[in-house]
Coordinates of C-alpha atoms and ligand atoms in Angstrom, one line a residue:
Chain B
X1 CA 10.2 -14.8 -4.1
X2 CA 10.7 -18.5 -4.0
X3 CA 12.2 -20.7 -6.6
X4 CA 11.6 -24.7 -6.4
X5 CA 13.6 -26.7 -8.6
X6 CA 12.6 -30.3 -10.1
X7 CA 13.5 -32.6 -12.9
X8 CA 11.3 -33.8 -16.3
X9 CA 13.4 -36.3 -18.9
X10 CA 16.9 -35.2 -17.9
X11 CA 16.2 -31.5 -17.5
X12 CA 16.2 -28.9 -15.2
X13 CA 12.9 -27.0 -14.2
X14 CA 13.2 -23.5 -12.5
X15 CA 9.9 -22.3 -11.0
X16 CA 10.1 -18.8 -9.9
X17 CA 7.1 -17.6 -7.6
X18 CA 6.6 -13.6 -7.0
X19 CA 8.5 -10.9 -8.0
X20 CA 11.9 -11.3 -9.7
X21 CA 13.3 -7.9 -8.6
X22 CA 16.0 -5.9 -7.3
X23 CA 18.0 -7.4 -4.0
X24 CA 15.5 -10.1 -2.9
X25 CA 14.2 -12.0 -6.4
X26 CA 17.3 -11.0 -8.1
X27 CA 19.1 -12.7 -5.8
X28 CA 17.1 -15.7 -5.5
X29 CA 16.9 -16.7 -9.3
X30 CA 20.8 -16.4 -9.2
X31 CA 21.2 -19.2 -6.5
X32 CA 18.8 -21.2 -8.2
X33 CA 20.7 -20.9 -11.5
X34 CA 23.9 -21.5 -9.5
X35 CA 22.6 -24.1 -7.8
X36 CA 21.3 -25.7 -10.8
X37 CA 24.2 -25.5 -12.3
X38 CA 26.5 -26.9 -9.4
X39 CA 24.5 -29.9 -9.3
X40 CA 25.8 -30.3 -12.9
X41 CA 22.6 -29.5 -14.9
X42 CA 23.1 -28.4 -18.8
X43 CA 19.5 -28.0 -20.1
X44 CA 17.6 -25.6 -17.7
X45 CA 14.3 -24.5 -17.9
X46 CA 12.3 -22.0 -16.3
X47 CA 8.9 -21.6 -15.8
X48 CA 7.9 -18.2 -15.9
X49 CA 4.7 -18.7 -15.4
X50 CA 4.5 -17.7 -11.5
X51 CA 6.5 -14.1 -11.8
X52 CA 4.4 -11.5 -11.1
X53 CA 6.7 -9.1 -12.1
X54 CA 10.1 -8.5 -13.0
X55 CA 12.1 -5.5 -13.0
X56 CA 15.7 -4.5 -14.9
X57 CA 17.6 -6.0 -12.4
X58 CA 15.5 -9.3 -12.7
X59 CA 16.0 -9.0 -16.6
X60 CA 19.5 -8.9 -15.9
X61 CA 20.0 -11.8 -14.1
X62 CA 18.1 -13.9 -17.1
X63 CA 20.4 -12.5 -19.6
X64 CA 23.1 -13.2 -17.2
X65 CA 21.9 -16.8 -16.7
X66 CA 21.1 -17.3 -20.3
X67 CA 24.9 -16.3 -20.9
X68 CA 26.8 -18.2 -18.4
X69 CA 24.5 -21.8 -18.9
X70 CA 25.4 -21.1 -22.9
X71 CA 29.1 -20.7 -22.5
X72 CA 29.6 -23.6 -20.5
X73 CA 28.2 -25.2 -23.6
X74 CA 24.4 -25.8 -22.0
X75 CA 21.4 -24.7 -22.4
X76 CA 18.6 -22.0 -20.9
X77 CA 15.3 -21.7 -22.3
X78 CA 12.1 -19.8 -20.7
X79 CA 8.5 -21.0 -21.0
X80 CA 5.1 -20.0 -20.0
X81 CA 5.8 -15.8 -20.2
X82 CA 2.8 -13.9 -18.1
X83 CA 1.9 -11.2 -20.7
X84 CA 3.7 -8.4 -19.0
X85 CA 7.3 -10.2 -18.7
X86 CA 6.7 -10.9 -22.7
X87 CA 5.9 -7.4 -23.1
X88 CA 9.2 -6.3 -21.1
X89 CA 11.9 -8.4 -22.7
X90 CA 10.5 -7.1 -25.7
X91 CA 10.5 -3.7 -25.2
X92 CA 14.4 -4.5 -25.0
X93 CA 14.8 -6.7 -27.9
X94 CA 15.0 -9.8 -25.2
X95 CA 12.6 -12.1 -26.9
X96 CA 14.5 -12.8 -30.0
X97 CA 17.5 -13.2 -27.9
X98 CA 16.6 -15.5 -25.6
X99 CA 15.2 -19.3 -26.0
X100 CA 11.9 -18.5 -25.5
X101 CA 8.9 -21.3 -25.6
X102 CA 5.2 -21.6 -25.1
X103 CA 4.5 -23.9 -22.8
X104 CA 6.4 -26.7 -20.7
X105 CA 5.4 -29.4 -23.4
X106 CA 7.0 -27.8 -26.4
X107 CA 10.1 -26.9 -23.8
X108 CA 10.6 -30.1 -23.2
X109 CA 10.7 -31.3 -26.5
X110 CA 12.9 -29.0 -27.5
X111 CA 15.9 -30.8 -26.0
X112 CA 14.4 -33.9 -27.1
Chain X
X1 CA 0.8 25.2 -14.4
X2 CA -2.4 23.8 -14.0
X3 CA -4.2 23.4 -10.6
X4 CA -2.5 21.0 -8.7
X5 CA -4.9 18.3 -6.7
X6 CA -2.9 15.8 -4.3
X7 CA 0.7 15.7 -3.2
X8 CA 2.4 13.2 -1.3
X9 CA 5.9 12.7 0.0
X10 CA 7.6 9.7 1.2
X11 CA 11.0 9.3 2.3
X12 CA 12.9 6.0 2.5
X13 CA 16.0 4.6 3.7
X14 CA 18.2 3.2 1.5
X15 CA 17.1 -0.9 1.4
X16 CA 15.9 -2.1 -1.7
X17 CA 12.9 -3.6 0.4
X18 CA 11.9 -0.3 0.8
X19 CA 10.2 -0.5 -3.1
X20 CA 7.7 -2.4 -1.7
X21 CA 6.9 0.7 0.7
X22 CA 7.1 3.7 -3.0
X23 CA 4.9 0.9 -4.5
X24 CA 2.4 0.8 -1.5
X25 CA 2.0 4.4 -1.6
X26 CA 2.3 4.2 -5.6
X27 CA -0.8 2.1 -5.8
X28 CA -3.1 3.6 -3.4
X29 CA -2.3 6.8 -5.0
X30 CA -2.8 5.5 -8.3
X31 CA -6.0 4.1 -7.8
X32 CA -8.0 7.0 -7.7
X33 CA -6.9 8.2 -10.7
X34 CA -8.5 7.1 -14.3
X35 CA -5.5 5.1 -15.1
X36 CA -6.3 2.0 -17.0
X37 CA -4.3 -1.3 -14.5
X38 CA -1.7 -1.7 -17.3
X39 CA -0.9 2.1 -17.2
X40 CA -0.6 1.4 -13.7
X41 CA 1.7 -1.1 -13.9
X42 CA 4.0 0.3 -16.1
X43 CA 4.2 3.8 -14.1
X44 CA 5.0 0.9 -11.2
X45 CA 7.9 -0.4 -13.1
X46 CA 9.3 3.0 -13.9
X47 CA 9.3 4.3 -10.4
X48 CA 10.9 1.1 -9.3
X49 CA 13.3 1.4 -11.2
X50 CA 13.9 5.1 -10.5
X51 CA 14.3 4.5 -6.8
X52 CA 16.1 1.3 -7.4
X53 CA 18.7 3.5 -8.7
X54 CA 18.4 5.8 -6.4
X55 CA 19.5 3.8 -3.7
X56 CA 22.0 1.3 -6.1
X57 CA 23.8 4.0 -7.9
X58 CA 22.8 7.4 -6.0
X59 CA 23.0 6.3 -2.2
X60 CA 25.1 3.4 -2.9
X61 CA 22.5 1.5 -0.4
X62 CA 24.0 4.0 2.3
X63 CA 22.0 3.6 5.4
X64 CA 22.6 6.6 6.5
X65 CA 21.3 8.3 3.2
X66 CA 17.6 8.9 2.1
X67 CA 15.7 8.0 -0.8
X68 CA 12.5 11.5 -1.3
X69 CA 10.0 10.1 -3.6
X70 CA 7.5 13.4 -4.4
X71 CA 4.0 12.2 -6.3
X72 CA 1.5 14.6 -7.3
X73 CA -1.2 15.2 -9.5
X74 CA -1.7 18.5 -11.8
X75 CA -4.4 18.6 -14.1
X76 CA -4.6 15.1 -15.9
X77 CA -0.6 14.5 -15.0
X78 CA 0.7 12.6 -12.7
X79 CA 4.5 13.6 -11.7
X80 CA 6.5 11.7 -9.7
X81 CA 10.1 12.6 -8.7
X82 CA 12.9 10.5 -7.1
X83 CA 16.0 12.5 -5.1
X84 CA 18.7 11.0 -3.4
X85 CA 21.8 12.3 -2.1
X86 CA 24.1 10.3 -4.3
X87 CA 27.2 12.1 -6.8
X88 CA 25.2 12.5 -9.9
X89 CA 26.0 11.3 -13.0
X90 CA 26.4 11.9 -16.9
X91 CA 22.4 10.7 -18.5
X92 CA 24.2 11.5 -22.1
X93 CA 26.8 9.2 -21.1
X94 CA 24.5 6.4 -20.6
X95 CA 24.0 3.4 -23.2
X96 CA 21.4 2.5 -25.7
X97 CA 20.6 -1.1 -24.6
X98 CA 19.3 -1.8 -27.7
X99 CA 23.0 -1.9 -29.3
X100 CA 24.2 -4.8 -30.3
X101 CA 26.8 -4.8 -28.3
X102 CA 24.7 -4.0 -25.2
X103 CA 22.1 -6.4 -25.7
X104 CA 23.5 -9.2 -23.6
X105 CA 24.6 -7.0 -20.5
X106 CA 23.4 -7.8 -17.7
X107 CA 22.7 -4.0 -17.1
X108 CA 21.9 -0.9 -18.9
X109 CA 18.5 -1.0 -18.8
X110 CA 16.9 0.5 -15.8
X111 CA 16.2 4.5 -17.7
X112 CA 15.3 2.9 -21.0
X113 CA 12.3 1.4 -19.5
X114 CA 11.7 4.4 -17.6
X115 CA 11.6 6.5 -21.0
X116 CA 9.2 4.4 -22.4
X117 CA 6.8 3.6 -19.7
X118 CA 6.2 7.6 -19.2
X119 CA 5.5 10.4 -21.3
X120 CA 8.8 12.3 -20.2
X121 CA 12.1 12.0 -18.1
X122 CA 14.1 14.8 -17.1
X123 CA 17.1 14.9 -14.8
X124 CA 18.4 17.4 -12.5
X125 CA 21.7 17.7 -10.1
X126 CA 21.9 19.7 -7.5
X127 CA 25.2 22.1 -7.4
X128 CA 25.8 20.2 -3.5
X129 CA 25.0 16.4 -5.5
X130 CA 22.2 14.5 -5.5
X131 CA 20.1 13.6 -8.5
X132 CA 16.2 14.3 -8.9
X133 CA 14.5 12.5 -11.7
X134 CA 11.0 13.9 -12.7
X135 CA 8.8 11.5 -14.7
X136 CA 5.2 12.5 -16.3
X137 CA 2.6 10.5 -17.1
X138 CA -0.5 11.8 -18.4
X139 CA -3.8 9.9 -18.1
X140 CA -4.8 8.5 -21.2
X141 CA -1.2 9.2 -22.9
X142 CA -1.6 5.5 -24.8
X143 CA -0.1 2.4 -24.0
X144 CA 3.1 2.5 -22.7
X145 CA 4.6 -0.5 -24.5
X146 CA 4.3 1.2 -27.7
X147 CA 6.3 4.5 -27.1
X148 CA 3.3 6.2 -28.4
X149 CA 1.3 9.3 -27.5
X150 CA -2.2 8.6 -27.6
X151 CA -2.2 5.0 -29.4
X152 CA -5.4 4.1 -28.5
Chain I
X1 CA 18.4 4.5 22.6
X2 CA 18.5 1.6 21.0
X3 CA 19.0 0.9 17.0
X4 CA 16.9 2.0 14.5
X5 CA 16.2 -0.4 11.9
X6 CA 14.0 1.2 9.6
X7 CA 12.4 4.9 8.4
X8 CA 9.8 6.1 6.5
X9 CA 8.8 9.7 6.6
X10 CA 5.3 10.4 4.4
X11 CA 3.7 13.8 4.6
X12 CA 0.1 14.0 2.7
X13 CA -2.9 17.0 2.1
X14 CA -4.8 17.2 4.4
X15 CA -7.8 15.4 2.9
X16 CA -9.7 12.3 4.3
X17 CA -9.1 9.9 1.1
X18 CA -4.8 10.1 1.9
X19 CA -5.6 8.3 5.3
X20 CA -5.9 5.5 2.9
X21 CA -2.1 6.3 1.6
X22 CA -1.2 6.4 5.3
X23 CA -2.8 2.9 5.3
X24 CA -0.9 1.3 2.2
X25 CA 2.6 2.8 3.4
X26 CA 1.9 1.1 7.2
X27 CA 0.5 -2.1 6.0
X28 CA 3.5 -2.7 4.0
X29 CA 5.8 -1.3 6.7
X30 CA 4.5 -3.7 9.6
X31 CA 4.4 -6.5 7.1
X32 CA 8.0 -7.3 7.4
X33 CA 7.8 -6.8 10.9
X34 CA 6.9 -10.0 13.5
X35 CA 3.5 -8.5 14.6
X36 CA 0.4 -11.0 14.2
X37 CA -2.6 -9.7 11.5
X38 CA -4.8 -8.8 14.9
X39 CA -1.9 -6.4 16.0
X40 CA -0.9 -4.7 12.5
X41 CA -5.1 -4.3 12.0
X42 CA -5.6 -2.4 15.5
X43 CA -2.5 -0.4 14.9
X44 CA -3.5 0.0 11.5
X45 CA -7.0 2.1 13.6
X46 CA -4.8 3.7 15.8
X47 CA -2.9 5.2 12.7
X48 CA -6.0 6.4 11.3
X49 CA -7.7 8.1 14.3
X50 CA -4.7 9.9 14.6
X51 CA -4.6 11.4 11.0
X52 CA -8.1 12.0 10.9
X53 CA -7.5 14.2 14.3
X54 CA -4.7 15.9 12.3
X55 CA -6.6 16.8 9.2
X56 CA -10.2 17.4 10.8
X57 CA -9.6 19.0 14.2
X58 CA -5.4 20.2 13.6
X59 CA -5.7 21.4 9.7
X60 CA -9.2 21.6 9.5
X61 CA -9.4 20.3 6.0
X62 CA -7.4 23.1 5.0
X63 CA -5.9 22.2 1.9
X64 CA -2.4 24.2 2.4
X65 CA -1.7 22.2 5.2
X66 CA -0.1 19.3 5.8
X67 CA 0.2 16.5 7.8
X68 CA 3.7 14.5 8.5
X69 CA 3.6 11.0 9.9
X70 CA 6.7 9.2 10.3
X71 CA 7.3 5.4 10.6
X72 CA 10.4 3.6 12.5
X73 CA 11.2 0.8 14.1
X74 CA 13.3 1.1 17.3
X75 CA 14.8 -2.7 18.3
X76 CA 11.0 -4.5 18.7
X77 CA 9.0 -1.0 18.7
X78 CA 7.4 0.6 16.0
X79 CA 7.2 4.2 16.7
X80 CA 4.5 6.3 14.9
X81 CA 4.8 9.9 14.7
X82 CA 2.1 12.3 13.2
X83 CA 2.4 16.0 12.8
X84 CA -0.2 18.4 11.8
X85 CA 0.4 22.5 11.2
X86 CA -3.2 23.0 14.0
X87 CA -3.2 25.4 16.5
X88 CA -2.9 22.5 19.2
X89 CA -5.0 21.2 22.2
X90 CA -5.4 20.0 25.6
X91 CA -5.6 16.5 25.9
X92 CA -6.0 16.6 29.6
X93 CA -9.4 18.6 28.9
X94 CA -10.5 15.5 26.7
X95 CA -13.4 13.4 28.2
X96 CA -14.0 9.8 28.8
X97 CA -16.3 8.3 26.1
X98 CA -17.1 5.7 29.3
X99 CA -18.7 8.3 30.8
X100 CA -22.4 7.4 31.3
X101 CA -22.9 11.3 29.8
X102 CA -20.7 11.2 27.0
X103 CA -21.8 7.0 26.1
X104 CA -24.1 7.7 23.2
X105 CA -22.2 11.1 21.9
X106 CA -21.6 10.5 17.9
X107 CA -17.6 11.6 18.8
X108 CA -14.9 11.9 21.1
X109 CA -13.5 7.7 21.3
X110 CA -10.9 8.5 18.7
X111 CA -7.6 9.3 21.5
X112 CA -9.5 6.6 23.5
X113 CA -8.8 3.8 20.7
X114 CA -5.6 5.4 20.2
X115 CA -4.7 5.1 23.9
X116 CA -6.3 0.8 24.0
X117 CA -4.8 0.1 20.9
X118 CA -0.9 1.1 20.8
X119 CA 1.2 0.9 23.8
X120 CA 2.0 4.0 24.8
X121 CA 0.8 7.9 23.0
X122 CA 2.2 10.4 24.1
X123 CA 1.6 14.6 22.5
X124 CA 4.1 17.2 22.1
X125 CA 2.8 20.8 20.8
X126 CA 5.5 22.9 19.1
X127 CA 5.5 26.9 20.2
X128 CA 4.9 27.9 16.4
X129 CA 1.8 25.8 16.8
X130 CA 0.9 22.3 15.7
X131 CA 0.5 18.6 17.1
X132 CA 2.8 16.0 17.5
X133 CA 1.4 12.7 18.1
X134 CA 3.5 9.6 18.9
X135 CA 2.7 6.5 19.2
X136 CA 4.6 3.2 20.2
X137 CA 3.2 -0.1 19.9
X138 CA 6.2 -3.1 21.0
X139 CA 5.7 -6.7 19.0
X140 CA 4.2 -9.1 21.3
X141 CA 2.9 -6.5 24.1
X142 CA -0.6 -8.3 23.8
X143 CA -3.6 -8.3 22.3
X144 CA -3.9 -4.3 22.4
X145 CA -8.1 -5.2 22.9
X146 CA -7.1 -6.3 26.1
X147 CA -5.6 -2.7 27.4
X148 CA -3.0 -5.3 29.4
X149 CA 0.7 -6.1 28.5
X150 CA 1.6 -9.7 27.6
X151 CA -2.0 -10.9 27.9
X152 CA -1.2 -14.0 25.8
Chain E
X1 CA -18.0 1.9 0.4
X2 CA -21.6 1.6 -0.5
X3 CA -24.9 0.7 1.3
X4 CA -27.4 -1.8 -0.5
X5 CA -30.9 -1.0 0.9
X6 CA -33.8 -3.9 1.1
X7 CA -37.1 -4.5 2.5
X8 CA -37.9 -7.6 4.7
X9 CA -41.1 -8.2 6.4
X10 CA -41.8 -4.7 6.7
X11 CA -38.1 -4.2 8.5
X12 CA -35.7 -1.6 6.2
X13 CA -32.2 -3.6 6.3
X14 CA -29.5 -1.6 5.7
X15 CA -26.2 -3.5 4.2
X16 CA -23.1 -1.8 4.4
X17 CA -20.1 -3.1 2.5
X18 CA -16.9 -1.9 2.9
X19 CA -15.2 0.7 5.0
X20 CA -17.2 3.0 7.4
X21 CA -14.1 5.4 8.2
X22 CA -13.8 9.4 8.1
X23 CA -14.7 11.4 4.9
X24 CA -16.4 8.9 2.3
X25 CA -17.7 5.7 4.5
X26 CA -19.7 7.6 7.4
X27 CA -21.1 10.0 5.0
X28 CA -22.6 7.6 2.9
X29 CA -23.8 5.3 5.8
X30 CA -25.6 8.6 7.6
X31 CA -27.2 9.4 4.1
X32 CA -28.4 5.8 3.9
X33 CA -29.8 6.1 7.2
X34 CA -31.8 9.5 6.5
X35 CA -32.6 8.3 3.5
X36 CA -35.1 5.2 5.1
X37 CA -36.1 7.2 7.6
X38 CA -37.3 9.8 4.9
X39 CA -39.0 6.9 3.0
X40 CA -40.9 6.4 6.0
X41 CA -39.2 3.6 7.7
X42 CA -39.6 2.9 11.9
X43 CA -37.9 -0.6 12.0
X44 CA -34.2 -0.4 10.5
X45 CA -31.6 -3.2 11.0
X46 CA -28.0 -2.5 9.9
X47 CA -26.1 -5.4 8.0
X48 CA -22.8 -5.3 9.2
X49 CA -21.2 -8.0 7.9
X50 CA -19.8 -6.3 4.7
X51 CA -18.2 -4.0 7.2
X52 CA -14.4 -4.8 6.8
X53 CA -12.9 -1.5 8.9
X54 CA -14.9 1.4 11.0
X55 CA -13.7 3.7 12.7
X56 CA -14.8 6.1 15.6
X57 CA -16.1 8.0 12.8
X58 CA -18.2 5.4 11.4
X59 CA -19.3 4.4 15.1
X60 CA -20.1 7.7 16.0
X61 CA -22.5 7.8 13.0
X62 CA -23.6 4.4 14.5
X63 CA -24.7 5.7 17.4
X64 CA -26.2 8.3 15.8
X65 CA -28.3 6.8 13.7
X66 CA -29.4 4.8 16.8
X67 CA -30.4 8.0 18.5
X68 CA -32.1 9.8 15.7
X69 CA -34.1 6.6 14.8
X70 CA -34.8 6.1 18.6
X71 CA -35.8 9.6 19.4
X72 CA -38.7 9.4 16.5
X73 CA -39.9 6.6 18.1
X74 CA -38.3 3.8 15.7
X75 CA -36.1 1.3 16.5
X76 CA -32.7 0.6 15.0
X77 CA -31.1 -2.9 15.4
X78 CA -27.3 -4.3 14.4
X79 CA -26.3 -7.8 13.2
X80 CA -24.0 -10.3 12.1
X81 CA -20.9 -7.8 13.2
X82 CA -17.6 -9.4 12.2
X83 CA -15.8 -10.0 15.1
X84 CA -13.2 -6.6 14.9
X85 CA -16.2 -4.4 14.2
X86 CA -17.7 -6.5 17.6
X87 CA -14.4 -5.5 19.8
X88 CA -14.2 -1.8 18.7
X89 CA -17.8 -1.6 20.1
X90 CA -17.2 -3.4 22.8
X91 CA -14.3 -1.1 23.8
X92 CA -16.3 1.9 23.9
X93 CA -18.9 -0.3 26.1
X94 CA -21.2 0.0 23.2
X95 CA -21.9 -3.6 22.4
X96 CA -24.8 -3.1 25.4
X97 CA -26.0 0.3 24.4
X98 CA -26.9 -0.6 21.1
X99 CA -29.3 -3.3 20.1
X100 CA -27.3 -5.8 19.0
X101 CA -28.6 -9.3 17.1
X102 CA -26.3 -12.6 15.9
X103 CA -27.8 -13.0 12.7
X104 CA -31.1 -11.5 10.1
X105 CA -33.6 -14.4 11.2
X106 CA -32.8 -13.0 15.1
X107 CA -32.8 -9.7 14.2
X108 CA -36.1 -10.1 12.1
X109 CA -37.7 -12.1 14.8
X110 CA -37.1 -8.9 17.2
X111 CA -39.4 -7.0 15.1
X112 CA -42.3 -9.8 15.3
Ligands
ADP201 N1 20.4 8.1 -9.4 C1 21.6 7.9 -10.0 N2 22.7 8.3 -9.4 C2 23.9 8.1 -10.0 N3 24.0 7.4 -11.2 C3 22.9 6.9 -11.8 C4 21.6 7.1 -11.2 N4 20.7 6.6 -12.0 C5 21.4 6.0 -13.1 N5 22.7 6.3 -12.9 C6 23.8 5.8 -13.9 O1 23.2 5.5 -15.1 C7 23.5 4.2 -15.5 C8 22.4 3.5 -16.2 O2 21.3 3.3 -15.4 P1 20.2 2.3 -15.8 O3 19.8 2.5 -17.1 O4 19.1 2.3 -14.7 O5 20.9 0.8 -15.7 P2 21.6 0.1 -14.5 O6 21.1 0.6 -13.3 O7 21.2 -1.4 -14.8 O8 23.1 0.3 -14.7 C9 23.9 3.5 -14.2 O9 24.8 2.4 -14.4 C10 24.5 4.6 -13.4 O10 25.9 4.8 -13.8
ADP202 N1 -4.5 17.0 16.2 C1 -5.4 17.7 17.0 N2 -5.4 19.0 16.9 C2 -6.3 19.7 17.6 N3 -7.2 19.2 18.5 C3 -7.2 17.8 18.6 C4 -6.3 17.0 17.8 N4 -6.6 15.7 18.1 C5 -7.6 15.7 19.0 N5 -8.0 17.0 19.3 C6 -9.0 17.4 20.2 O1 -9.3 16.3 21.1 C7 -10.7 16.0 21.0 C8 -10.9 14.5 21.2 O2 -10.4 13.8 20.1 P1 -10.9 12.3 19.8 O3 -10.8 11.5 21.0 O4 -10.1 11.8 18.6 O5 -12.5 12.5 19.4 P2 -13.2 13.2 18.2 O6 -12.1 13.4 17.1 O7 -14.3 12.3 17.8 O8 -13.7 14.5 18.8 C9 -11.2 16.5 19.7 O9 -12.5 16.8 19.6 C10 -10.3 17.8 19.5 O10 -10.9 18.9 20.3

């Protein structure tokens, strides 16, 4: 798993490529989130759209993104969710949660 | 019963990069079998996260300590079992993720999605430790994602 | 001895198909190792010969039986063990498939690839009966075509 | 594995594609093989380059083949081998045993 990081109008795009799962893409995200958030980001974003597959472990580290980007008063939305990571955050009740978003366009524009 | 058609056993250390190797043998297994490749996919989730905890919470990623995934095929069933040599644990003590309280955990979820993506948990302790987790999926038991028998 | 890094123990029926679990379980073993896509492909053959050997000539097919193949890695060596339940043989009463006689016989090359394309083989036969093959192949010992140590 | 069968210039070309290993692939390459020669067939090339693994199984139905079709006073001819298929027979010294051809237009022409 690999995650490469750029910037679009001010925010923060994660890309995640692979498998988001337990001990290696777990792992990864969370130093990209960290990272991220070191370099002082507030509106994240990432792209789902390269996971292959994510696990519980993976799911946890989204949820524990999600909630330490929001209590430091910023924001973390996802875009561009491959069928099956849609399917699994909803299983959980994870897509009502979340900031979930179609497509990088209307992610963008939602911190416009 | 029912006539039983392949076996296989694989035993693991206890490295979470050893997944990769259950879901080698997971897949060529599969394969043969008149699984649709969503079914597939969500019997590979389950069994990830079976042997994920396993080696997390069983094994506490103790080299030394061995992960036995079992697979086998009776009838129209596939069965796969996970045993490690861990301290067992309490499954009625375990949370409903889908509490409120629980939703934004970071954990919790691992056995839920196990539940759904098969036809049937069961867990076992042996009187020395260790936990063995037997998980059933029938062919053509509906789409997992529903929770349903048959759905389709 | 020397560290061992890694384990995998798989044990399959005796059918012709599991050489293909074999196959899945290796290829995802030796992928996280440092050995070039020539190497993991020849030891990848080796593999098979030897399981075929163990189903067709040890178990003869029989379905009861079952063959055991283990996986580590020892420092830069993979080791590969494979254990049938047969009744055992002679390897030094094995033939040459150079042999001008035995060049156009339809079998007998499969310990002869074994041999070119791994290291070292070496059998054990246990008093109850049954083979032990194992296998070593060292990353970087050459192109194993080549029958020669550090040929590149 | 499975084994296309054409006609070409009165030549029988057998094409392979797959795995000719123990239990499935060298069954269904031998059956191929009596198969033409029960349709009548003296001149058979073999295809291999849709040949992605053999084994000694699958050569020893190689050779064979090349004996049975030899012995009834047809000829059976090889080409385009990918190059691993190439070194396994080569191994076994059978890369000179066996009539081997680079490519169909050779391995036609040998028939002329
Ligand atoms: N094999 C096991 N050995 C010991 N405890 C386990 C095992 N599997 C699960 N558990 C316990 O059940 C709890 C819930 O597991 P799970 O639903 O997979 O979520 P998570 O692994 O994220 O905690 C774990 O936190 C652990 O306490
Ligand atoms: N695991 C085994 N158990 C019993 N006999 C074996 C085993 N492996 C090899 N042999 C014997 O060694 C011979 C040579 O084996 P091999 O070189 O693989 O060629 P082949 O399998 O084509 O005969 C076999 O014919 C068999 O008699």
């Amino acid at each position: 798993m690999k995650v490469e990081t750029r910037q679009r109008e001010g925010v923060t795009i994660l890309e995640p490529k692979g498998k988001i799962t337990i001990g290696v893409g777990d792992v990864a995200l969370r130093d990209a989130v960290q990272g991220a958030i070191e370099s002082g980001a507030s509106n994240i974003l990432i792209n789902m759209s390269g996971v292959s597959t994510i696990d519980s472990s993976g799911i946890g580290e989204l949820v524990a993104a999600y909630t330490t980007v929001t209590n430091r008063g910023g924001k973390l939305r996802l875009y561009s969710l491959p069928p099956k990571v849609s399917d699994i955050l909803q299983i959980t009740q994870l897509i009502t949660v979340l900031d979930i978003l179609d497509d990088e366009e209307e992610a963008i524009a939602s911190f416009r | 019963m029912g006539e039983e058609v392949a076996e296989v056993q694989l035993s693991i250390d206890s490295q979470f990069e050893n997944i990769e190797l259950v879901q080698a043998v997971l897949d060529a297994s599969l394969e043969r079998l008149e699984f649709d490749e969503d079914s597939r996919y969500w019997i590979g989730i389950a069994v990830r996260e079976a042997v994920a905890n396993a080696i997390k919470h069983g094994n506490r990623q103790d080299p030394e300590k061995q992960v036995g995934i079992g697979l086998r095929v009776v009838e129209d069933t596939v069965v796969i079992q996970v045993q490690d040599e861990g301290a067992g644990f309490d499954p009625t003590q375990v949370g409903n993720p889908l509490d409120p309280e629980n939703l934004l955990k970071p954990d919790g979820r691992g056995i839920f999605y196990m539940n759904r993506f098969m036809d049937a948990i069961e867990y076992n302790f042996g009187t020395g430790g260790g936990t063995l987790v037997t998980m059933r999926k029938r062919i053509g038991s509906g789409d997992p994602r529903s929770g349903e028998e048959d759905s389709e």
